[in-house]
C-alpha positions as CSV (number, residue, x, y, z in Angstrom):
1,M,32.7,-33.5,36.9
2,G,33.2,-30.9,34.5
3,G,36.3,-28.9,33.9
4,E,39.7,-29.3,35.3
5,F,41.1,-30.4,38.7
6,D,42.2,-27.2,40.6
7,E,44.8,-29.7,42.1
8,M,45.6,-33.6,42.1
9,S,48.0,-35.5,43.7
10,N,50.6,-38.1,42.0
11,P,48.8,-41.7,41.5
12,I,49.7,-44.4,43.9
13,F,49.7,-47.7,42.8
14,D,49.5,-50.7,45.3
15,K,48.4,-54.4,44.9
16,G,47.2,-53.8,41.3
17,H,44.7,-50.9,41.7
18,I,45.6,-47.0,41.4
19,A,44.7,-43.9,43.6
20,W,44.6,-40.3,43.6
21,A,43.3,-37.5,45.3
22,A,41.7,-34.6,43.6
23,R,40.6,-31.2,44.4
24,L,38.2,-29.2,42.5
25,G,37.2,-26.2,44.4
26,N,37.2,-26.8,48.0
27,N,36.2,-30.4,47.7
28,W,38.7,-33.1,47.9
29,H,37.8,-36.4,46.1
30,L,39.6,-39.7,46.7
31,Y,39.7,-42.0,43.5
32,I,40.2,-45.4,43.5
33,D,40.6,-47.3,40.1
34,G,38.9,-44.0,38.6
35,I,35.7,-44.5,41.1
36,A,35.6,-41.7,43.7
37,N,35.0,-43.2,47.0
38,P,32.2,-42.3,49.3
39,T,34.1,-43.0,52.7
40,A,37.5,-41.9,52.1
41,F,37.5,-38.5,53.4
42,S,36.3,-37.1,57.0
43,N,34.4,-33.7,56.7
44,L,36.7,-31.9,59.1
45,V,39.5,-30.3,58.7
46,G,42.7,-31.8,58.4
47,P,43.9,-35.0,57.5
48,P,41.8,-38.2,56.6
49,L,40.3,-40.3,58.9
50,V,41.8,-43.9,58.3
51,T,39.1,-45.7,58.9
52,T,38.5,-47.8,55.8
53,K,40.5,-50.5,53.7
54,Y,41.3,-47.4,51.5
55,G,43.4,-45.9,54.8
56,R,46.7,-47.1,53.4
57,F,45.9,-45.3,50.2
58,M,45.1,-41.9,51.7
59,T,48.0,-42.0,54.0
60,M,50.5,-42.8,51.2
61,I,48.6,-39.8,49.4
62,Q,49.0,-37.4,52.0
63,Q,52.7,-38.5,52.6
64,N,53.5,-37.8,48.9
65,H,51.4,-34.4,48.8
66,S,53.2,-31.2,48.5
67,T,50.8,-29.6,51.0
68,V,48.3,-30.8,53.8
69,P,45.2,-30.3,52.0
70,A,41.8,-29.2,53.8
71,Y,39.5,-32.2,53.7
72,S,36.0,-32.4,53.2
73,R,33.1,-34.9,52.4
74,L,33.4,-35.5,48.9
75,V,30.5,-35.4,46.3
76,M,29.8,-39.2,44.5
77,D,30.9,-39.1,40.9
78,K,32.0,-42.0,38.9
79,L,34.2,-41.5,36.3
80,T,36.8,-44.2,34.4
81,T,40.8,-43.4,34.7
82,E,40.5,-42.1,31.4
83,E,37.6,-39.5,31.7
84,A,39.1,-38.3,35.6
85,L,42.3,-38.0,33.8
86,A,41.2,-36.2,30.7
87,N,39.7,-33.5,33.0
88,V,43.4,-32.7,34.7
89,N,45.6,-29.8,33.1
90,P,49.1,-30.9,33.1
91,N,50.1,-28.0,34.8
92,S,48.1,-28.4,38.0
93,I,49.5,-32.2,38.8
94,K,51.7,-31.9,41.8
């Protein structure tokens, strides 16, 4: 994934894992420990469907997000946490 994220949620820590959501264009991505989760988001406009073991992360991210984002099916990308955070403009973190 090149360039900077357009928007990023605050990271959530739970049971030794880190998760955050990031938007690039119209696509939202859920990262668990730096790896994009392929089943994390619905392809419908509105809140994510809580249908995976990562539902708790999605709920917490949504509750802590400044707006209600429109979710779309993400594109698979595998990044380390360092690689993902290196792409983030600090001014864009919400």
